[in-house]
PDB file of C-alpha atoms in Angstrom:
ATOM      1  CA  GLY A   2      32.321  -0.835  13.677  1.00 79.00           C
ATOM      2  CA  ASN A   3      29.074  -0.353  14.796  1.00 86.00           C
ATOM      3  CA  SER A   4      26.538  -2.274  16.165  1.00 91.00           C
ATOM      4  CA  VAL A   5      23.148  -2.302  17.574  1.00 94.00           C
ATOM      5  CA  THR A   6      22.022  -4.480  20.259  1.00 95.00           C
ATOM      6  CA  GLN A   7      17.813  -4.972  21.020  1.00 95.00           C
ATOM      7  CA  MET A   8      16.032  -6.889  23.371  1.00 89.00           C
ATOM      8  CA  GLU A   9      15.168 -10.566  22.187  1.00 84.00           C
ATOM      9  CA  GLY A  10      11.025 -10.864  21.719  1.00 86.00           C
ATOM     10  CA  PRO A  11       9.456 -12.375  21.160  1.00 94.00           C
ATOM     11  CA  VAL A  12       6.849  -9.416  23.351  1.00 96.00           C
ATOM     12  CA  THR A  13       3.388 -11.348  23.751  1.00 97.00           C
ATOM     13  CA  LEU A  14       1.210  -7.685  25.665  1.00 97.00           C
ATOM     14  CA  SER A  15      -2.095  -7.183  26.564  1.00 97.00           C
ATOM     15  CA  GLU A  16      -3.965  -4.454  24.753  1.00 97.00           C
ATOM     16  CA  GLU A  17      -3.377  -1.291  26.670  1.00 97.00           C
ATOM     17  CA  ALA A  18       0.026  -1.989  28.914  1.00 97.00           C
ATOM     18  CA  PHE A  19       3.508  -0.688  28.808  1.00 98.00           C
ATOM     19  CA  LEU A  20       5.910  -1.002  26.139  1.00 97.00           C
ATOM     20  CA  THR A  21       9.381  -1.391  25.799  1.00 97.00           C
ATOM     21  CA  ILE A  22      11.662  -2.248  23.978  1.00 98.00           C
ATOM     22  CA  ASN A  23      15.376  -1.718  24.838  1.00 97.00           C
ATOM     23  CA  CYS A  24      18.356  -0.512  22.912  1.00 98.00           C
ATOM     24  CA  THR A  25      21.479  -0.010  22.451  1.00 97.00           C
ATOM     25  CA  TYR A  26      23.956   0.721  20.173  1.00 96.00           C
ATOM     26  CA  THR A  27      28.085   0.862  19.420  1.00 95.00           C
ATOM     27  CA  ALA A  28      29.517   3.409  16.918  1.00 90.00           C
ATOM     28  CA  THR A  29      32.945   5.750  16.298  1.00 84.00           C
ATOM     29  CA  GLY A  30      30.938   9.105  15.986  1.00 82.00           C
ATOM     30  CA  TYR A  31      27.728  10.583  15.830  1.00 84.00           C
ATOM     31  CA  PRO A  32      24.927   8.306  14.444  1.00 90.00           C
ATOM     32  CA  SER A  33      21.129   9.332  13.872  1.00 91.00           C
ATOM     33  CA  LEU A  34      19.404   6.968  15.146  1.00 94.00           C
ATOM     34  CA  PHE A  35      16.131   5.268  13.794  1.00 95.00           C
ATOM     35  CA  TRP A  36      13.002   2.988  14.864  1.00 97.00           C
ATOM     36  CA  TYR A  37      11.853   1.263  12.029  1.00 96.00           C
ATOM     37  CA  VAL A  38       8.529  -1.178  11.871  1.00 97.00           C
ATOM     38  CA  GLN A  39       7.581  -3.293   9.560  1.00 94.00           C
ATOM     39  CA  TYR A  40       4.060  -5.314   9.926  1.00 94.00           C
ATOM     40  CA  PRO A  41       3.226  -9.036   8.110  1.00 90.00           C
ATOM     41  CA  GLY A  42       3.436 -10.152   4.538  1.00 87.00           C
ATOM     42  CA  GLU A  43       5.528  -6.242   3.838  1.00 90.00           C
ATOM     43  CA  GLY A  44       8.567  -4.022   4.711  1.00 90.00           C
ATOM     44  CA  LEU A  45       9.741  -1.992   6.916  1.00 93.00           C
ATOM     45  CA  GLN A  46       8.969   1.071   7.550  1.00 94.00           C
ATOM     46  CA  LEU A  47       9.899   4.003   9.362  1.00 94.00           C
ATOM     47  CA  LEU A  48       8.098   4.472  12.833  1.00 97.00           C
ATOM     48  CA  LEU A  49      10.469   7.011  14.707  1.00 97.00           C
ATOM     49  CA  LYS A  50      13.825   9.201  14.109  1.00 94.00           C
ATOM     50  CA  ALA A  51      16.867  11.197  16.750  1.00 94.00           C
ATOM     51  CA  THR A  52      20.054  12.778  14.880  1.00 91.00           C
ATOM     52  CA  LYS A  53      21.353  14.120  18.223  1.00 91.00           C
ATOM     53  CA  ALA A  54      21.692  13.967  22.068  1.00 93.00           C
ATOM     54  CA  ASP A  55      19.134  14.356  24.059  1.00 95.00           C
ATOM     55  CA  ASP A  56      17.042  14.310  20.869  1.00 96.00           C
ATOM     56  CA  LYS A  57      13.245  12.717  21.465  1.00 97.00           C
ATOM     57  CA  GLY A  58      11.394  10.537  17.866  1.00 97.00           C
ATOM     58  CA  SER A  59       7.638  10.566  18.457  1.00 97.00           C
ATOM     59  CA  ASN A  60       4.860   9.150  16.126  1.00 97.00           C
ATOM     60  CA  LYS A  61       1.813   6.967  17.010  1.00 96.00           C
ATOM     61  CA  GLY A  62       2.584   7.450  19.714  1.00 97.00           C
ATOM     62  CA  PHE A  63       5.656   5.177  20.254  1.00 98.00           C
ATOM     63  CA  GLU A  64       8.980   7.907  21.473  1.00 98.00           C
ATOM     64  CA  ALA A  65      12.088   6.205  22.005  1.00 98.00           C
ATOM     65  CA  THR A  66      15.002   9.179  23.303  1.00 98.00           C
ATOM     66  CA  TYR A  67      19.436   9.639  21.796  1.00 97.00           C
ATOM     67  CA  ARG A  68      20.700   9.002  24.586  1.00 96.00           C
ATOM     68  CA  LYS A  69      24.000  10.193  24.746  1.00 94.00           C
ATOM     69  CA  GLU A  70      25.354   8.847  27.176  1.00 94.00           C
ATOM     70  CA  THR A  71      23.852   5.258  28.055  1.00 96.00           C
ATOM     71  CA  THR A  72      25.061   4.344  24.366  1.00 96.00           C
ATOM     72  CA  SER A  73      20.768   3.629  24.463  1.00 97.00           C
ATOM     73  CA  PHE A  74      17.669   5.323  21.813  1.00 98.00           C
ATOM     74  CA  HIS A  75      14.437   2.809  24.262  1.00 98.00           C
ATOM     75  CA  LEU A  76      11.440   2.626  22.137  1.00 98.00           C
ATOM     76  CA  GLU A  77       7.451   3.240  24.483  1.00 98.00           C
ATOM     77  CA  LYS A  78       4.216   3.808  24.193  1.00 98.00           C
ATOM     78  CA  GLY A  79       2.056   4.113  26.910  1.00 97.00           C
ATOM     79  CA  SER A  80      -1.136   1.951  25.675  1.00 96.00           C
ATOM     80  CA  VAL A  81      -0.113  -0.580  23.258  1.00 98.00           C
ATOM     81  CA  GLN A  82      -2.580  -2.196  21.068  1.00 97.00           C
ATOM     82  CA  VAL A  83      -3.602  -4.544  18.790  1.00 97.00           C
ATOM     83  CA  SER A  84      -2.770  -2.914  15.332  1.00 96.00           C
ATOM     84  CA  ASP A  85       0.831  -2.330  17.053  1.00 97.00           C
ATOM     85  CA  SER A  86       1.367  -6.022  16.359  1.00 97.00           C
ATOM     86  CA  ALA A  87       4.479  -6.163  14.591  1.00 97.00           C
ATOM     87  CA  VAL A  88       8.447  -6.908  13.878  1.00 95.00           C
ATOM     88  CA  TYR A  89      10.744  -3.536  15.605  1.00 97.00           C
ATOM     89  CA  PHE A  90      13.997  -2.698  14.614  1.00 95.00           C
ATOM     90  CA  CYS A  91      15.854  -0.561  15.993  1.00 96.00           C
ATOM     91  CA  ALA A  92      19.455   1.261  13.456  1.00 94.00           C
ATOM     92  CA  LEU A  93      21.835   3.217  13.111  1.00 92.00           C
ATOM     93  CA  SER A  94      23.375   6.038   9.961  1.00 89.00           C
ATOM     94  CA  ILE A  95      26.817   6.854   9.910  1.00 82.00           C
ATOM     95  CA  GLY A  96      28.982   9.035   7.527  1.00 72.00           C
ATOM     96  CA  GLY A  97      28.171  10.273   3.997  1.00 66.00           C
ATOM     97  CA  GLY A  98      28.218  10.029   0.175  1.00 61.00           C
ATOM     98  CA  SER A  99      29.790   5.776  -1.079  1.00 59.00           C
ATOM     99  CA  ASN A 100      30.725   5.592   3.074  1.00 62.00           C
ATOM    100  CA  TYR A 101      27.301   5.799   3.935  1.00 69.00           C
ATOM    101  CA  LYS A 102      26.362   2.673   6.258  1.00 73.00           C
ATOM    102  CA  LEU A 103      22.134   2.119   7.719  1.00 83.00           C
ATOM    103  CA  THR A 104      23.261  -0.795  10.541  1.00 89.00           C
ATOM    104  CA  PHE A 105      19.481  -2.708  11.939  1.00 91.00           C
ATOM    105  CA  GLY A 106      18.957  -4.786  14.641  1.00 93.00           C
ATOM    106  CA  LYS A 107      17.494  -8.134  14.726  1.00 92.00           C
ATOM    107  CA  GLY A 108      14.686  -6.755  15.162  1.00 94.00           C
ATOM    108  CA  THR A 109      11.782  -7.729  17.932  1.00 95.00           C
ATOM    109  CA  LEU A 110       8.277  -9.584  17.277  1.00 95.00           C
ATOM    110  CA  LEU A 111       5.589  -7.928  19.437  1.00 97.00           C
ATOM    111  CA  THR A 112       2.343  -9.609  20.088  1.00 97.00           C
ATOM    112  CA  VAL A 113      -0.968  -7.763  21.525  1.00 97.00           C
ATOM    113  CA  ASN A 114      -3.497  -9.467  22.059  1.00 97.00           C
ATOM    114  CA  PRO A 115      -6.764  -8.042  23.122  1.00 95.00           C
TER     115      PRO A 115
ATOM    116  CA  ASN B  21       1.432   6.855  -5.916  1.00 65.00           C
ATOM    117  CA  ALA B  22       4.066   3.121  -5.972  1.00 76.00           C
ATOM    118  CA  GLY B  23       6.805   4.174  -3.824  1.00 93.00           C
ATOM    119  CA  VAL B  24       9.401   0.587  -3.693  1.00 96.00           C
ATOM    120  CA  THR B  25       8.057  -1.804  -6.473  1.00 96.00           C
ATOM    121  CA  GLN B  26      10.144  -4.948  -5.973  1.00 97.00           C
ATOM    122  CA  THR B  27       9.141  -8.283  -9.342  1.00 96.00           C
ATOM    123  CA  PRO B  28       8.945 -11.246  -8.290  1.00 96.00           C
ATOM    124  CA  LYS B  29       6.854 -11.844  -5.474  1.00 95.00           C
ATOM    125  CA  PHE B  30       7.520 -15.000  -5.247  1.00 96.00           C
ATOM    126  CA  ARG B  31      10.066 -17.261  -7.112  1.00 96.00           C
ATOM    127  CA  VAL B  32      11.876 -20.765  -6.603  1.00 97.00           C
ATOM    128  CA  LEU B  33      14.887 -21.804  -8.464  1.00 97.00           C
ATOM    129  CA  LYS B  34      17.114 -24.631  -8.198  1.00 97.00           C
ATOM    130  CA  THR B  35      20.427 -25.215  -6.757  1.00 98.00           C
ATOM    131  CA  GLY B  36      22.281 -23.227  -9.868  1.00 97.00           C
ATOM    132  CA  GLN B  37      19.804 -21.076 -11.832  1.00 97.00           C
ATOM    133  CA  SER B  38      19.893 -18.582 -12.095  1.00 96.00           C
ATOM    134  CA  MET B  39      18.052 -14.802 -11.458  1.00 96.00           C
ATOM    135  CA  THR B  40      17.284 -11.000 -11.560  1.00 97.00           C
ATOM    136  CA  LEU B  41      15.372  -9.607  -8.832  1.00 97.00           C
ATOM    137  CA  LEU B  42      14.479  -5.949 -10.037  1.00 97.00           C
ATOM    138  CA  CYS B  43      13.554  -3.403  -8.188  1.00 98.00           C
ATOM    139  CA  ALA B  44      11.366   0.304  -9.561  1.00 98.00           C
ATOM    140  CA  GLN B  45      11.335   3.548  -7.433  1.00 97.00           C
ATOM    141  CA  ASP B  46       9.129   6.207  -8.514  1.00 96.00           C
ATOM    142  CA  MET B  47      10.387   9.209  -5.731  1.00 95.00           C
ATOM    143  CA  ASN B  48      13.613  10.252  -7.446  1.00 95.00           C
ATOM    144  CA  HIS B  49      15.743   9.104  -5.655  1.00 95.00           C
ATOM    145  CA  GLU B  50      19.982   9.014  -5.896  1.00 94.00           C
ATOM    146  CA  TYR B  51      20.208   5.430  -3.018  1.00 93.00           C
ATOM    147  CA  MET B  52      19.589   2.370  -3.912  1.00 95.00           C
ATOM    148  CA  TYR B  53      19.926  -0.483  -1.064  1.00 95.00           C
ATOM    149  CA  TRP B  54      19.311  -4.408  -1.063  1.00 97.00           C
ATOM    150  CA  TYR B  55      19.249  -6.445   1.933  1.00 96.00           C
ATOM    151  CA  ARG B  56      18.159  -9.891   2.427  1.00 96.00           C
ATOM    152  CA  GLN B  57      15.908 -10.356   5.672  1.00 94.00           C
ATOM    153  CA  ASP B  58      16.657 -14.495   7.800  1.00 92.00           C
ATOM    154  CA  PRO B  59      15.009 -15.399  11.316  1.00 86.00           C
ATOM    155  CA  GLY B  60      17.034 -14.448  13.946  1.00 82.00           C
ATOM    156  CA  MET B  61      19.271 -12.171  11.539  1.00 83.00           C
ATOM    157  CA  GLY B  62      17.625  -9.314  11.485  1.00 86.00           C
ATOM    158  CA  LEU B  63      18.212  -7.016   7.868  1.00 91.00           C
ATOM    159  CA  ARG B  64      22.337  -7.317   6.275  1.00 92.00           C
ATOM    160  CA  LEU B  65      23.389  -4.897   3.041  1.00 92.00           C
ATOM    161  CA  ILE B  66      23.885  -7.205   0.176  1.00 96.00           C
ATOM    162  CA  HIS B  67      24.559  -4.124  -2.088  1.00 95.00           C
ATOM    163  CA  TYR B  68      23.669  -0.580  -2.313  1.00 93.00           C
ATOM    164  CA  SER B  69      23.965   2.527  -5.056  1.00 94.00           C
ATOM    165  CA  VAL B  70      24.570   6.048  -4.675  1.00 91.00           C
ATOM    166  CA  GLY B  71      23.965   6.825  -7.728  1.00 93.00           C
ATOM    167  CA  GLU B  72      23.303   5.756 -11.426  1.00 95.00           C
ATOM    168  CA  GLY B  73      25.929   4.368 -13.384  1.00 94.00           C
ATOM    169  CA  THR B  74      27.326   3.364  -9.551  1.00 94.00           C
ATOM    170  CA  THR B  75      27.489   0.592  -6.726  1.00 95.00           C
ATOM    171  CA  ALA B  76      29.423  -0.824  -4.075  1.00 92.00           C
ATOM    172  CA  LYS B  77      28.919  -3.809  -1.801  1.00 93.00           C
ATOM    173  CA  GLY B  78      27.426  -4.270   0.910  1.00 91.00           C
ATOM    174  CA  GLU B  79      28.254  -6.797   4.390  1.00 89.00           C
ATOM    175  CA  VAL B  80      27.808 -10.212   2.700  1.00 95.00           C
ATOM    176  CA  PRO B  81      27.555  -9.246  -1.081  1.00 96.00           C
ATOM    177  CA  ASP B  82      29.692 -12.907  -2.401  1.00 96.00           C
ATOM    178  CA  GLY B  83      27.277 -14.401  -4.951  1.00 96.00           C
ATOM    179  CA  TYR B  84      25.406 -11.567  -5.419  1.00 98.00           C
ATOM    180  CA  ASN B  85      26.156  -8.870  -8.538  1.00 97.00           C
ATOM    181  CA  VAL B  86      24.524  -6.020  -9.438  1.00 98.00           C
ATOM    182  CA  SER B  87      23.883  -3.420 -11.529  1.00 97.00           C
ATOM    183  CA  ARG B  88      21.873   0.748 -11.032  1.00 97.00           C
ATOM    184  CA  LEU B  89      21.525   1.136 -15.821  1.00 95.00           C
ATOM    185  CA  LYS B  90      19.040   3.557 -14.337  1.00 96.00           C
ATOM    186  CA  LYS B  91      18.144   6.436 -11.842  1.00 96.00           C
ATOM    187  CA  GLN B  92      14.878   4.330 -10.700  1.00 97.00           C
ATOM    188  CA  ASN B  93      15.966   1.275 -11.088  1.00 98.00           C
ATOM    189  CA  PHE B  94      18.165  -0.835  -9.288  1.00 98.00           C
ATOM    190  CA  LEU B  95      18.876  -4.944 -10.225  1.00 98.00           C
ATOM    191  CA  LEU B  96      19.709  -7.405  -8.046  1.00 98.00           C
ATOM    192  CA  GLY B  97      20.810 -10.761 -10.122  1.00 98.00           C
ATOM    193  CA  LEU B  98      21.873 -14.663  -8.077  1.00 96.00           C
ATOM    194  CA  GLU B  99      23.878 -16.176 -10.713  1.00 92.00           C
ATOM    195  CA  SER B 100      23.909 -19.533  -9.699  1.00 96.00           C
ATOM    196  CA  ALA B 101      21.271 -20.152  -7.099  1.00 96.00           C
ATOM    197  CA  ALA B 102      22.287 -21.900  -3.710  1.00 97.00           C
ATOM    198  CA  PRO B 103      20.182 -23.193  -0.363  1.00 97.00           C
ATOM    199  CA  SER B 104      21.668 -21.010   1.644  1.00 96.00           C
ATOM    200  CA  GLN B 105      19.843 -17.473  -1.207  1.00 97.00           C
ATOM    201  CA  THR B 106      16.970 -18.593   0.106  1.00 97.00           C
ATOM    202  CA  SER B 107      15.416 -15.543   1.915  1.00 97.00           C
ATOM    203  CA  VAL B 108      13.321 -12.951   1.704  1.00 96.00           C
ATOM    204  CA  TYR B 109      15.518  -9.274  -0.476  1.00 97.00           C
ATOM    205  CA  PHE B 110      14.487  -6.281  -0.043  1.00 96.00           C
ATOM    206  CA  CYS B 111      14.779  -3.470  -2.277  1.00 97.00           C
ATOM    207  CA  ALA B 112      14.918   0.340  -0.292  1.00 95.00           C
ATOM    208  CA  SER B 113      15.528   3.781  -0.845  1.00 94.00           C
ATOM    209  CA  SER B 114      16.547   6.730   0.380  1.00 92.00           C
ATOM    210  CA  TYR B 115      17.215  10.336  -0.919  1.00 89.00           C
ATOM    211  CA  ALA B 116      20.885  10.308   0.198  1.00 81.00           C
ATOM    212  CA  GLY B 117      22.321   9.606   3.184  1.00 73.00           C
ATOM    213  CA  GLY B 118      23.280  10.088   6.444  1.00 70.00           C
ATOM    214  CA  ASN B 119      20.067  10.939   8.264  1.00 75.00           C
ATOM    215  CA  SER B 120      17.767  10.731   5.524  1.00 83.00           C
ATOM    216  CA  PRO B 121      14.729   7.498   6.016  1.00 87.00           C
ATOM    217  CA  LEU B 122      14.968   4.946   3.580  1.00 91.00           C
ATOM    218  CA  HIS B 123      11.594   3.278   1.832  1.00 93.00           C
ATOM    219  CA  PHE B 124      11.520  -0.280   1.129  1.00 94.00           C
ATOM    220  CA  GLY B 125       9.335  -2.423  -1.647  1.00 95.00           C
ATOM    221  CA  ASN B 126       7.281  -5.256   0.218  1.00 94.00           C
ATOM    222  CA  GLY B 127       9.576  -8.468  -0.797  1.00 95.00           C
ATOM    223  CA  THR B 128      11.389 -11.122  -2.850  1.00 96.00           C
ATOM    224  CA  ARG B 129      10.480 -14.757  -1.385  1.00 96.00           C
ATOM    225  CA  LEU B 130      13.257 -17.041  -3.091  1.00 97.00           C
ATOM    226  CA  THR B 131      14.130 -20.304  -1.802  1.00 97.00           C
ATOM    227  CA  VAL B 132      16.763 -22.424  -3.601  1.00 97.00           C
ATOM    228  CA  THR B 133      16.251 -26.692  -3.650  1.00 97.00           C
TER     229      THR B 133
END
């Protein structure tokens, strides 16, 4: 079956530090890959996505590249801010219509200290 | 611009009681979903719908029922609540499947005592 594995947290960084959150996946077929972010007390919201191999998704200074050869979609940011403190979820989707499935990783809590 | 609205925001039930969680979206999305979020488990899909009048089981459907009588609404029912159903429930919608992004509500925190 399809699955997503992301690094366990929590991750604690100082402001302006470099961030990497690892994500690897297992899927049959050709998935689309996503990063969602959940700020405290809110629902998830899409951060970025990539739909085919070698695509790079980017948003708000975050980036992730779809690596088919390593089945990975690691999230990076060069300089984190306190406002980036949140839970980050890696996810994949595959199929369509009534066979559509979106599978989430377990989430990684990021705390950025001033 | 309301997006996805969930009601109620909080609820406490006793074991065996029933309740319905309401989700409404104003984006004319075809697909709607119910997830539960538990510590260390991430998000797990309970049920979903690919259009008005249709529903399908997700990863953890037992103990829940759903209905999609109107395109904009997706109801999640608990007929006989159990402590194992204590969780945060999220509704989401998307324009279609595949790589369409999901839009989430702010969640309902349910405690079953």
